Every structure is written in structure tokens, then in C-alpha cells.
CSV table of C-alpha atoms and ligand atoms in Angstrom, one decimal:
chain,number,residue,atom,x,y,z
A,1,UNK,CA,-1.9,13.6,-26.2
A,2,UNK,CA,0.5,11.1,-27.7
A,3,UNK,CA,1.2,8.0,-25.9
A,4,UNK,CA,4.8,7.6,-24.8
A,5,UNK,CA,4.7,4.2,-22.7
A,6,UNK,CA,2.3,1.6,-23.3
A,7,UNK,CA,2.0,-1.5,-21.0
A,8,UNK,CA,0.4,-4.4,-22.5
A,9,UNK,CA,-0.6,-7.3,-20.0
A,10,UNK,CA,2.6,-7.3,-18.2
A,11,UNK,CA,3.4,-10.1,-15.9
A,12,UNK,CA,6.4,-10.0,-13.8
A,13,UNK,CA,8.3,-12.7,-11.4
A,14,UNK,CA,11.2,-13.0,-9.2
A,15,UNK,CA,12.3,-16.2,-9.8
A,16,UNK,CA,9.2,-18.5,-9.6
A,17,UNK,CA,7.4,-16.0,-7.5
A,18,UNK,CA,4.7,-14.0,-9.7
A,19,UNK,CA,4.6,-10.4,-8.4
A,20,UNK,CA,2.7,-8.4,-11.4
A,21,UNK,CA,-0.4,-9.7,-13.0
A,22,UNK,CA,-2.0,-8.5,-16.0
A,23,UNK,CA,-0.9,-4.8,-15.8
A,24,UNK,CA,-2.1,-2.6,-18.7
A,25,UNK,CA,-2.1,1.2,-19.0
A,26,UNK,CA,-0.7,4.0,-21.0
A,27,UNK,CA,1.3,7.0,-20.1
A,28,UNK,CA,0.8,10.1,-22.2
A,29,UNK,CA,3.7,12.3,-23.3
A,30,UNK,CA,3.9,15.2,-20.9
A,31,UNK,CA,2.0,14.1,-18.1
A,32,UNK,CA,2.8,13.9,-14.4
A,33,UNK,CA,1.9,10.4,-13.1
A,34,UNK,CA,1.8,8.9,-9.8
A,35,UNK,CA,2.0,5.0,-8.6
A,36,UNK,CA,0.4,4.5,-5.3
A,37,UNK,CA,-0.7,1.5,-3.5
A,38,UNK,CA,0.4,-0.3,-0.1
A,39,UNK,CA,3.4,-1.4,1.1
A,40,UNK,CA,4.4,-4.6,-1.2
A,41,UNK,CA,1.7,-4.0,-3.8
A,42,UNK,CA,4.4,-3.9,-6.6
A,43,UNK,CA,4.9,-0.4,-7.2
A,44,UNK,CA,9.0,-0.8,-7.3
A,45,UNK,CA,8.4,-3.8,-9.4
A,46,UNK,CA,6.4,-1.7,-11.6
A,47,UNK,CA,8.7,0.8,-12.0
A,48,UNK,CA,11.7,-1.5,-12.5
A,49,UNK,CA,9.7,-3.4,-15.3
A,50,UNK,CA,9.2,0.1,-16.9
A,51,UNK,CA,12.8,1.0,-16.7
A,52,UNK,CA,14.3,-2.1,-18.5
A,53,UNK,CA,15.6,-3.4,-15.1
A,54,UNK,CA,13.2,-6.4,-14.8
A,55,UNK,CA,11.7,-8.0,-18.1
A,56,UNK,CA,8.3,-9.2,-17.9
A,57,UNK,CA,7.8,-13.0,-18.5
A,58,UNK,CA,4.7,-11.8,-20.5
A,59,UNK,CA,3.2,-8.8,-22.1
A,60,UNK,CA,5.3,-5.7,-23.5
A,61,UNK,CA,6.1,-2.5,-22.7
A,62,UNK,CA,6.4,-0.1,-25.5
A,63,UNK,CA,8.2,3.1,-25.6
A,64,UNK,CA,7.3,5.3,-28.3
A,65,UNK,CA,5.7,2.5,-30.2
A,66,UNK,CA,9.3,0.5,-29.8
A,67,UNK,CA,9.3,-2.9,-27.3
A,68,UNK,CA,11.4,-1.4,-24.7
A,69,UNK,CA,13.4,-4.8,-24.3
A,70,UNK,CA,14.3,-4.9,-27.9
A,71,UNK,CA,16.2,-1.7,-27.5
A,72,UNK,CA,19.7,-1.3,-26.4
A,73,UNK,CA,20.4,0.0,-22.7
A,74,UNK,CA,22.0,3.2,-24.2
A,75,UNK,CA,19.1,3.8,-26.2
A,76,UNK,CA,16.6,3.5,-23.6
A,77,UNK,CA,18.7,5.9,-21.5
A,78,UNK,CA,18.6,8.3,-24.0
A,79,UNK,CA,15.1,8.6,-23.7
A,80,UNK,CA,14.3,7.7,-20.1
A,81,UNK,CA,16.2,8.7,-16.7
A,82,UNK,CA,15.5,6.6,-13.2
A,83,UNK,CA,15.8,7.9,-10.0
A,84,UNK,CA,16.0,4.9,-7.6
A,85,UNK,CA,14.6,5.0,-4.3
A,86,UNK,CA,17.8,4.4,-2.2
A,87,UNK,CA,21.1,6.4,-3.7
A,88,UNK,CA,23.7,4.7,-1.6
A,89,UNK,CA,26.8,7.1,-2.9
A,90,UNK,CA,29.2,6.7,-0.3
A,91,UNK,CA,32.2,7.1,-2.5
A,92,UNK,CA,34.6,10.1,-2.8
A,93,UNK,CA,32.8,11.3,-5.8
A,94,UNK,CA,32.2,15.4,-6.2
A,95,UNK,CA,28.8,16.4,-7.0
A,96,UNK,CA,29.6,17.8,-10.5
A,97,UNK,CA,31.3,14.2,-11.1
A,98,UNK,CA,28.1,12.5,-10.2
A,99,UNK,CA,26.0,14.9,-12.4
A,100,UNK,CA,28.1,14.3,-15.3
A,101,UNK,CA,27.7,10.5,-15.3
A,102,UNK,CA,24.3,11.2,-16.6
A,103,UNK,CA,26.2,11.9,-20.0
A,104,UNK,CA,27.3,8.4,-20.5
A,105,UNK,CA,24.3,7.0,-22.9
A,106,UNK,CA,25.2,9.9,-25.1
A,107,UNK,CA,29.0,9.1,-25.5
A,108,UNK,CA,30.9,6.4,-27.2
A,109,UNK,CA,32.9,3.6,-25.7
A,110,UNK,CA,35.9,5.4,-25.3
A,111,UNK,CA,34.6,9.0,-25.8
A,112,UNK,CA,35.4,11.6,-23.2
A,113,UNK,CA,32.9,14.2,-22.2
A,114,UNK,CA,33.1,17.4,-24.5
A,115,UNK,CA,32.1,20.8,-24.1
A,116,UNK,CA,28.5,19.9,-25.0
A,117,UNK,CA,28.1,17.5,-22.2
A,118,UNK,CA,29.5,19.9,-19.4
A,119,UNK,CA,26.9,22.3,-20.8
A,120,UNK,CA,24.2,19.8,-20.3
A,121,UNK,CA,25.4,18.9,-16.8
A,122,UNK,CA,25.5,22.7,-16.0
A,123,UNK,CA,22.0,23.4,-17.1
A,124,UNK,CA,20.7,20.5,-15.0
A,125,UNK,CA,22.5,21.7,-12.0
A,126,UNK,CA,21.1,25.2,-12.7
A,127,UNK,CA,17.5,23.8,-13.1
A,128,UNK,CA,17.9,21.8,-9.9
A,129,UNK,CA,19.8,24.6,-7.9
A,130,UNK,CA,22.8,22.5,-7.4
A,131,UNK,CA,25.5,24.5,-9.0
A,132,UNK,CA,26.9,25.9,-6.0
A,133,UNK,CA,27.3,22.3,-4.6
A,134,UNK,CA,29.5,21.3,-7.4
A,135,UNK,CA,32.9,20.9,-6.0
A,136,UNK,CA,31.5,19.5,-2.8
A,137,UNK,CA,31.6,15.7,-2.1
A,138,UNK,CA,28.5,13.9,-2.6
A,139,UNK,CA,28.8,12.5,1.1
A,140,UNK,CA,29.0,16.1,2.4
A,141,UNK,CA,25.5,17.3,1.1
A,142,UNK,CA,22.1,17.0,3.0
A,143,UNK,CA,19.4,14.5,2.1
A,144,UNK,CA,17.5,17.0,0.1
A,145,UNK,CA,20.4,18.3,-1.6
A,146,UNK,CA,21.5,15.0,-2.6
A,147,UNK,CA,18.0,14.0,-4.3
A,148,UNK,CA,18.5,17.3,-6.2
A,149,UNK,CA,21.8,16.3,-7.4
A,150,UNK,CA,20.5,12.6,-8.3
A,151,UNK,CA,17.7,14.3,-10.4
A,152,UNK,CA,20.5,16.7,-11.9
A,153,UNK,CA,22.3,13.6,-12.9
A,154,UNK,CA,18.9,12.2,-14.5
A,155,UNK,CA,18.1,15.4,-16.3
A,156,UNK,CA,21.9,15.6,-17.7
A,157,UNK,CA,20.8,12.6,-19.8
A,158,UNK,CA,18.3,14.6,-21.4
A,159,UNK,CA,15.3,12.2,-21.0
A,160,UNK,CA,12.1,12.5,-22.3
A,161,UNK,CA,10.7,10.5,-19.4
A,162,UNK,CA,12.0,10.5,-15.7
A,163,UNK,CA,11.0,7.4,-13.4
A,164,UNK,CA,11.3,8.1,-9.6
A,165,UNK,CA,10.9,5.5,-6.9
A,166,UNK,CA,9.5,7.6,-3.6
A,167,UNK,CA,11.6,10.4,-4.2
A,168,UNK,CA,10.8,12.3,-1.3
A,169,UNK,CA,10.1,9.7,1.4
A,170,UNK,CA,13.3,10.5,3.5
A,171,UNK,CA,12.8,14.4,3.4
A,172,UNK,CA,11.3,16.7,5.5
A,173,UNK,CA,8.0,18.3,4.4
A,174,UNK,CA,9.8,21.6,3.2
A,175,UNK,CA,12.3,19.5,1.1
A,176,UNK,CA,9.4,17.4,-0.2
A,177,UNK,CA,7.6,20.2,-1.7
A,178,UNK,CA,10.9,21.6,-3.0
A,179,UNK,CA,11.8,18.5,-5.0
A,180,UNK,CA,8.0,17.9,-6.2
A,181,UNK,CA,7.6,21.6,-7.2
A,182,UNK,CA,10.9,21.2,-9.1
A,183,UNK,CA,9.7,18.1,-10.8
A,184,UNK,CA,6.3,20.2,-11.5
A,185,UNK,CA,8.5,22.9,-13.0
A,186,UNK,CA,10.3,20.5,-15.4
A,187,UNK,CA,7.1,18.9,-16.3
A,188,UNK,CA,5.4,22.2,-17.3
A,189,UNK,CA,8.0,24.0,-18.8
A,190,UNK,CA,10.3,21.2,-20.5
A,191,UNK,CA,7.4,18.9,-21.1
A,192,UNK,CA,9.3,16.0,-19.0
A,193,UNK,CA,7.1,13.0,-18.6
A,194,UNK,CA,7.1,12.1,-15.0
A,195,UNK,CA,6.3,8.8,-13.4
A,196,UNK,CA,7.1,8.8,-9.7
A,197,UNK,CA,6.1,6.1,-7.0
A,198,UNK,CA,4.3,8.0,-4.1
A,199,UNK,CA,4.0,7.1,-0.4
A,200,UNK,CA,2.0,10.2,0.4
A,201,UNK,CA,-1.4,10.2,-1.1
A,202,UNK,CA,-2.0,13.8,-0.3
A,203,UNK,CA,1.3,14.8,-2.2
A,204,UNK,CA,0.1,12.2,-5.2
A,205,UNK,CA,-3.2,14.1,-5.0
A,206,UNK,CA,-1.4,17.5,-5.4
A,207,UNK,CA,1.0,17.0,-8.0
A,208,UNK,CA,-0.3,14.2,-10.5
A,209,UNK,CA,-2.4,14.4,-13.2
A,210,UNK,CA,-3.0,10.9,-13.4
A,211,UNK,CA,-2.8,8.1,-10.6
A,212,UNK,CA,-2.3,4.3,-11.2
A,213,UNK,CA,-3.4,2.8,-7.6
A,214,UNK,CA,-2.0,-0.7,-7.4
A,215,UNK,CA,-3.2,-3.4,-5.3
A,216,UNK,CA,-1.6,-7.1,-4.8
A,217,UNK,CA,0.6,-6.9,-8.0
A,218,UNK,CA,-2.7,-5.7,-10.3
A,219,UNK,CA,-3.6,-2.4,-11.3
A,220,UNK,CA,-7.1,-1.5,-9.1
A,221,UNK,CA,-7.8,1.7,-11.0
A,222,UNK,CA,-6.3,4.5,-13.1
A,223,UNK,CA,-7.4,8.0,-13.7
A,224,UNK,CA,-7.5,11.5,-12.4
A,225,UNK,CA,-6.9,11.7,-8.9
A,226,UNK,CA,-10.3,12.9,-7.8
A,227,UNK,CA,-11.8,9.6,-9.5
A,228,UNK,CA,-8.8,7.4,-8.1
A,229,UNK,CA,-8.7,8.8,-4.3
A,230,UNK,CA,-12.3,8.1,-3.4
A,231,UNK,CA,-12.8,6.8,0.3
A,232,UNK,CA,-14.2,3.7,-1.0
A,233,UNK,CA,-11.1,2.9,-3.0
A,234,UNK,CA,-8.9,3.6,-0.4
A,235,UNK,CA,-10.8,1.7,2.1
A,236,UNK,CA,-10.7,-1.5,-0.3
A,237,UNK,CA,-7.0,-1.0,-1.0
A,238,UNK,CA,-5.3,0.2,2.0
A,239,UNK,CA,-8.3,-1.2,4.4
A,240,UNK,CA,-8.1,2.5,6.3
A,241,UNK,CA,-11.1,4.6,6.9
A,242,UNK,CA,-10.6,8.4,5.3
A,243,UNK,CA,-12.5,11.4,4.8
A,244,UNK,CA,-11.7,12.9,1.2
A,245,UNK,CA,-12.4,16.6,0.8
A,246,UNK,CA,-11.8,18.7,-2.0
A,247,UNK,CA,-8.8,21.0,-0.9
A,248,UNK,CA,-10.0,24.6,-0.9
A,249,UNK,CA,-6.7,25.9,-2.3
A,250,UNK,CA,-5.9,23.4,-4.8
A,251,UNK,CA,-8.9,22.0,-5.9
A,252,UNK,CA,-7.2,18.6,-5.6
A,253,UNK,CA,-8.5,15.7,-3.1
A,254,UNK,CA,-7.3,16.1,0.3
A,255,UNK,CA,-7.3,12.7,2.6
A,256,UNK,CA,-7.7,12.8,6.3
A,257,UNK,CA,-7.0,9.7,7.8
A,258,UNK,CA,-9.7,8.7,10.3
A,259,UNK,CA,-8.3,5.1,11.8
A,260,UNK,CA,-7.5,1.8,10.5
A,261,UNK,CA,-10.5,-0.5,10.0
A,262,UNK,CA,-9.9,-2.9,12.7
A,263,UNK,CA,-13.6,-3.2,13.7
A,264,UNK,CA,-12.8,-1.8,17.3
A,265,UNK,CA,-16.6,-1.8,17.5
A,266,UNK,CA,-16.6,-5.7,17.1
A,267,UNK,CA,-20.3,-6.2,18.7
A,268,UNK,CA,-21.9,-4.3,15.8
A,269,UNK,CA,-24.6,-1.9,16.8
A,270,UNK,CA,-26.1,1.2,14.8
A,271,UNK,CA,-25.9,4.9,16.0
A,272,UNK,CA,-27.9,7.8,14.5
A,273,UNK,CA,-26.4,11.0,14.7
A,274,UNK,CA,-28.7,14.1,14.7
A,275,UNK,CA,-26.6,17.2,13.3
A,276,UNK,CA,-26.1,19.6,10.5
A,277,UNK,CA,-24.0,22.3,9.1
A,278,UNK,CA,-20.8,21.0,10.2
A,279,UNK,CA,-21.3,20.4,13.8
A,280,UNK,CA,-21.4,16.6,13.1
A,281,UNK,CA,-18.7,16.1,10.9
A,282,UNK,CA,-15.9,15.0,13.3
A,283,UNK,CA,-18.2,12.6,15.3
A,284,UNK,CA,-19.3,11.1,12.2
A,285,UNK,CA,-15.7,10.7,11.1
A,286,UNK,CA,-14.6,9.3,14.5
A,287,UNK,CA,-17.4,6.7,14.6
A,288,UNK,CA,-16.8,5.7,11.2
A,289,UNK,CA,-13.0,5.0,11.9
A,290,UNK,CA,-14.0,2.7,14.9
A,291,UNK,CA,-16.4,0.6,12.7
A,292,UNK,CA,-19.8,1.6,13.9
A,293,UNK,CA,-22.6,1.6,11.6
A,294,UNK,CA,-24.2,5.3,11.3
A,295,UNK,CA,-27.0,6.9,9.9
A,296,UNK,CA,-27.6,10.8,10.2
A,297,UNK,CA,-30.1,13.1,9.6
A,298,UNK,CA,-31.7,15.7,8.9
A,299,UNK,CA,-29.1,17.2,6.7
A,300,UNK,CA,-29.4,19.8,4.3
A,301,UNK,CA,-27.9,18.6,0.8
A,302,UNK,CA,-24.5,20.3,0.2
A,303,UNK,CA,-23.6,21.3,3.6
A,304,UNK,CA,-20.3,20.0,5.4
A,305,UNK,CA,-22.0,17.2,7.5
A,306,UNK,CA,-23.7,16.0,4.5
A,307,UNK,CA,-20.6,15.8,2.4
A,308,UNK,CA,-18.9,13.9,5.5
A,309,UNK,CA,-22.0,11.6,5.5
A,310,UNK,CA,-21.7,11.0,1.7
A,311,UNK,CA,-17.9,10.3,1.6
A,312,UNK,CA,-18.3,8.1,4.5
A,313,UNK,CA,-21.4,6.3,3.0
A,314,UNK,CA,-23.6,7.0,5.7
A,315,UNK,CA,-27.2,6.5,5.0
A,316,UNK,CA,-29.0,9.8,5.8
A,317,UNK,CA,-32.4,11.9,6.0
A,318,UNK,CA,-31.7,14.6,3.7
A,319,UNK,CA,-33.4,17.9,2.8
A,320,UNK,CA,-33.0,20.4,-0.1
A,321,UNK,CA,-30.2,22.9,0.7
A,322,UNK,CA,-31.2,25.8,2.8
A,323,UNK,CA,-35.0,24.6,3.1
A,324,UNK,CA,-36.4,23.9,6.5
A,325,UNK,CA,-37.0,20.1,7.3
A,326,UNK,CA,-40.1,18.8,5.6
A,327,UNK,CA,-42.5,16.5,7.1
A,328,UNK,CA,-41.0,13.7,4.7
A,329,UNK,CA,-37.6,14.3,5.8
A,330,UNK,CA,-38.8,14.3,9.5
A,331,UNK,CA,-40.1,11.1,9.0
A,332,UNK,CA,-37.0,9.2,7.2
A,333,UNK,CA,-35.1,10.9,10.2
A,334,UNK,CA,-37.4,9.0,12.6
A,335,UNK,CA,-37.2,5.8,10.5
A,336,UNK,CA,-33.3,5.8,10.9
A,337,UNK,CA,-33.4,6.5,14.5
A,338,UNK,CA,-36.1,4.0,15.2
A,339,UNK,CA,-33.7,1.4,13.7
A,340,UNK,CA,-30.4,2.4,15.7
A,341,UNK,CA,-29.5,1.5,18.8
A,342,UNK,CA,-27.9,4.9,20.4
A,343,UNK,CA,-29.1,8.3,19.3
A,344,UNK,CA,-26.4,11.3,19.4
A,345,UNK,CA,-27.4,14.7,19.2
A,346,UNK,CA,-24.3,17.2,18.0
A,347,UNK,CA,-23.7,20.4,18.8
A,348,UNK,CA,-26.0,22.3,16.4
A,349,UNK,CA,-27.6,25.7,16.4
A,350,UNK,CA,-31.3,25.6,16.4
A,351,UNK,CA,-33.7,27.7,14.1
A,352,UNK,CA,-37.3,27.2,13.0
A,353,UNK,CA,-35.8,25.3,10.1
A,354,UNK,CA,-34.6,22.4,12.3
A,355,UNK,CA,-36.6,22.3,15.3
A,356,UNK,CA,-37.9,18.9,14.1
A,357,UNK,CA,-34.7,17.3,14.8
A,358,UNK,CA,-35.2,18.1,18.6
A,359,UNK,CA,-38.6,16.6,18.3
A,360,UNK,CA,-36.9,13.2,16.6
A,361,UNK,CA,-34.4,13.0,19.3
A,362,UNK,CA,-37.2,13.3,22.2
A,363,UNK,CA,-39.0,10.5,20.3
A,364,UNK,CA,-35.8,8.2,20.8
A,365,UNK,CA,-35.9,8.9,24.4
A,366,UNK,CA,-39.6,8.0,24.4
A,367,UNK,CA,-38.3,4.6,22.6
A,368,UNK,CA,-35.9,4.1,25.7
A,369,UNK,CA,-33.0,4.7,23.6
A,370,UNK,CA,-29.8,5.9,25.1
A,371,UNK,CA,-29.3,9.8,23.7
A,372,UNK,CA,-26.1,11.4,24.0
A,373,UNK,CA,-25.9,15.1,23.8
A,374,UNK,CA,-22.5,16.7,22.7
A,375,UNK,CA,-22.9,20.0,24.4
A,376,UNK,CA,-20.0,22.1,23.1
A,377,UNK,CA,-21.8,25.4,23.7
A,378,UNK,CA,-24.7,26.5,26.1
A,379,UNK,CA,-28.0,26.1,24.5
A,380,UNK,CA,-29.0,29.6,25.0
A,381,UNK,CA,-26.1,30.7,22.7
A,382,UNK,CA,-27.6,28.4,20.0
A,383,UNK,CA,-31.2,28.8,20.1
A,384,UNK,CA,-32.4,31.1,17.5
A,385,UNK,CA,-36.2,30.4,17.9
A,386,UNK,CA,-36.9,32.8,21.0
A,387,UNK,CA,-36.8,30.0,23.5
A,388,UNK,CA,-38.7,27.2,21.9
A,389,UNK,CA,-35.5,25.1,21.2
A,390,UNK,CA,-34.3,25.7,24.7
A,391,UNK,CA,-37.6,24.4,25.9
A,392,UNK,CA,-37.5,21.2,23.8
A,393,UNK,CA,-33.4,20.8,24.6
A,394,UNK,CA,-33.9,21.2,28.3
A,395,UNK,CA,-36.8,18.5,28.1
A,396,UNK,CA,-34.5,16.2,26.6
A,397,UNK,CA,-31.9,16.5,29.6
A,398,UNK,CA,-34.9,15.8,31.9
A,399,UNK,CA,-36.1,12.8,30.2
A,400,UNK,CA,-32.7,11.1,30.7
A,401,UNK,CA,-30.3,12.2,27.9
A,402,UNK,CA,-26.7,12.2,28.9
A,403,UNK,CA,-25.1,15.6,28.5
A,404,UNK,CA,-21.3,15.1,27.3
A,405,UNK,CA,-18.7,17.9,26.7
A,406,UNK,CA,-17.2,16.5,23.5
A,407,UNK,CA,-16.5,13.8,20.8
A,408,UNK,CA,-14.0,12.1,23.0
A,409,UNK,CA,-16.5,11.7,25.6
A,410,UNK,CA,-18.9,10.3,23.5
A,411,UNK,CA,-16.6,7.5,22.3
A,412,UNK,CA,-15.8,6.8,25.8
A,413,UNK,CA,-19.3,6.4,26.8
A,414,UNK,CA,-20.1,4.3,23.9
A,415,UNK,CA,-18.3,1.3,25.5
A,416,UNK,CA,-21.1,1.1,28.0
A,417,UNK,CA,-23.5,0.0,25.0
A,418,UNK,CA,-21.4,-1.7,22.6
B,1,LIG,P1,6.0,-1.9,-3.5
B,1,LIG,O1,7.3,-1.0,-3.9
B,1,LIG,O2,4.8,-1.6,-3.8
B,1,LIG,O3,6.2,-1.8,-1.9
B,1,LIG,P2,7.8,-4.2,-4.3
B,1,LIG,O4,7.4,-3.9,-5.7
B,1,LIG,O5,8.9,-3.9,-4.0
B,1,LIG,O6,6.4,-3.5,-3.6
B,1,LIG,O7,7.3,-5.6,-4.0
B,1,LIG,C1,6.2,-6.3,-4.3
B,1,LIG,C2,6.4,-7.8,-4.0
B,1,LIG,O8,7.6,-8.4,-4.6
B,1,LIG,C3,6.5,-8.0,-2.6
B,1,LIG,O9,5.8,-9.1,-2.2
B,1,LIG,C4,8.0,-8.1,-2.3
B,1,LIG,O10,8.3,-8.9,-1.4
B,1,LIG,C5,8.3,-9.2,-3.7
B,1,LIG,N1,9.6,-8.9,-3.8
B,1,LIG,C6,10.4,-7.4,-4.3
B,1,LIG,N2,11.6,-7.5,-4.4
B,1,LIG,C7,11.8,-9.0,-4.5
B,1,LIG,C8,13.0,-9.4,-5.1
B,1,LIG,N3,14.2,-9.0,-5.3
B,1,LIG,N4,13.1,-10.8,-4.9
B,1,LIG,C9,11.9,-11.4,-4.4
B,1,LIG,N5,10.9,-10.9,-4.2
B,1,LIG,C10,10.5,-9.6,-4.3
B,2,LIG,MG1,8.6,0.0,-3.2
């Protein structure tokens, strides 16, 4: 794909304060790009430097191979339109007055709008579903409608590229999707290149082909959503613990916030979670969010708990998909458990294949380790071994394992140990 914008090692400052440092990346023609990053990381500043508002003190921005800052504002405005973050339009303009303003780069200094200009405005209003608002005062439309009007004004410029700064931040979820679906349609059907700052990582993941992740005035990484939105990157840039899953419908990464990395558990301590099949995913996520060091086992590769442990970078004893726990993975499980301070047994079903997991837990008790059992359902309903698992399980209880109702109770109880 042809490159439409090329950013060559730019540096930007406000007065003496350097805000952007050594940014370099390219935007392909017809692509949908998201700029993400924490507050103050420089997203809006980057957008200003790309839209000829804030000239970089170093480096260049090339628009279709021409230096953006050597082009006239009018020349740039024919190629590029901007939807700013805050549009304070408290004047007595009607919607159609606002939209036709988009034609100014195409008009001579004393030229009035002609039929061609009105046609462009009408088309933009049709695309954005704002025609019916034409004679309404801009102060008398809703937030979502106003954003559509501002986008209509941008489209009236007939640009190749549209830049938007958090275009949906003040809208409810329904209007967010409406605006982003509109942008997606313009991108796909009209080949409009889109560069938008996003606050919401899930929306960015869902709509963008490419993401630019900013950290402290620099580009941390650029790429497809799946390669940019990893739990590791998010932890490093935002300082937040998240779980990233592949969205079952869109196939895009989907981010679940687990908690801030405030080291709630400041005394350290390691917990081993015996789980599998998905029964352990939520406790693993909760504990990781609290800053506990975790291990897990024995998990069959590819199952939900295994995926969760992998995303959270948790060390685990693992087994080939659908195979019973082997001697080797059992030993690995015991090794991890032995190194831990506390052992948790999740609410898993037991079959012949994972009976060894119960044996491992009984070993933890022999080592005088606290064992917490999450008992969501009675063991009778989860025993598919004809009673053997039930026997072992009840043995755990008799030997001092603590039975807890759910994950919240476990978090509470752990405060006694750490
Ligand atoms: P973001 O959009 O990612 O939240 P900004 O680009 O707005 O970040 O800000 C980046 C940094 O530049 C921040 O430290 C901010 O305080 C500073 N900054 C932003 N605008 C100005 C300005 N007009 N004058 C001085 N500093 C500014
Ligand atoms: Mg901003």
C-alpha cells in the first residue's frame, strides 16, 4: 500500500519543553490507524504535528512525499481534515452553515460557495445522517449529532486523510459505535485514510488496522492490534494488569482490566493454583491483579486456564491437549507447588486424567502449607472417577484444607498469610 504520511524522527516542543522525541512511522493510504497511550503521553501533540498545527523542531512530516510544513494551509486542507477533541461551537450557526465551512480550502479568497460546494456539503450530510438537521442550530443538537456534523464538515473538505482526537470520548456506547462504524464505512467504501486518537483500547482494537502506542512522548510500538495490545505492553505502558483474549466474534484482541499494579500484596509471597479447563481463570486474573507471584498446574495446553496463565506470564506445569497428567508434568506441578507459600485448588471437575492434581494438593498439606479450596459445587457433582476423587478430596478437608465459597473469600483469606 502506498504511504500517504511519513513521519521522520520528529521532535516537538511547547516553548522550551520537549514533548515528543524521535517519532518515526508511516501511514498507508486507505488504512485505519489508532493512536493510543496514557494521558499526557503526547497523542494530541502528535496529532497537532501531523495536521500542520505544531511544527516539529526537528524532523519532517511528509504528506504524499511533500514536506507538510512547506505546503500552504489551503493545500494541506484539501488533502487532510481535522476533527478536534473539543468543538466548542456556541455560536448561532445552523448545521448547514457549519458543514459548508468545510469548503473554504477549495474557494478563492473572495469566492462564494457554488452549486458544486453545496453538493459536496449535501453528500457529506447524507453520509453522516445529518441532512435532517440542516436548519437546526448547532447548539440545539445532541452530542452524538454534533460529532456527526463536525465529521460532515471534515468530509466536505473532500480530504484523503481525516485526523480525529478522541472523537467518541464524550458519547455513550451506542453513539460511539455509530460514529466508529461511520468512519469504518468511509474508510472501506471511500478509501479515506483515518488517524484517530483513542481512549478506549477495546474500541481501538475493534476498528483499527494499525495502532501506534505512545509512552512518554515516544512511540513505544506500532503494528497490528494483536501485536500491540499484549498484556506485557499494556502493563509496561499503562502500569495496569489486564487479560487479553481473542474476541470470539470479531477475532480482535479484547482487553479485560484486572486492576492497577499497585502491589497491594507488598510482602511478596507465591501462590500455586491447581486448576484447569477454565475453573481457574478468574482466580488467576484476580490474584495477578493484586500483584501476587503465581504458578499453576497441571494445565492442558490450549484450554482457557492455560491461555489465561500464558497471557499473565504465569509459570505452569503443562500437559499436551486432552492427555492425562503424565508423570513428568505431575513432577513439575509438585516442584512449583513446593516452591509456593500457599496452594489453591480451583473448583475443577475430576476424571482419571487429572486425579494426580489431587495427589499434588495433598502433598502441599504434608508440607504444612496452607491449602485453600474453592468449592463452587459439591464434589459429588464433579467426580467422574466413581468415587476415587471424592475420597481424596474429602481427605484434603480432613487434613486441614480450608473450604471457601468463592474467589472473593480467597482474596480475603490470603490477607492472613501475606
Ligand atoms: P495526550 O493527548 O496523550 O494526553 P498531550 O499531547 O496533550 O498528551 O500532552 C503531552 C504533554 O505535553 C503533556 O505533558 C502536556 O502537559 C504537555 N502539553 C500539552 N499541551 C501543551 C501546551 N499547549 N503547552 C505546554 N505543554 C503542553
Ligand atoms: Mg489528548
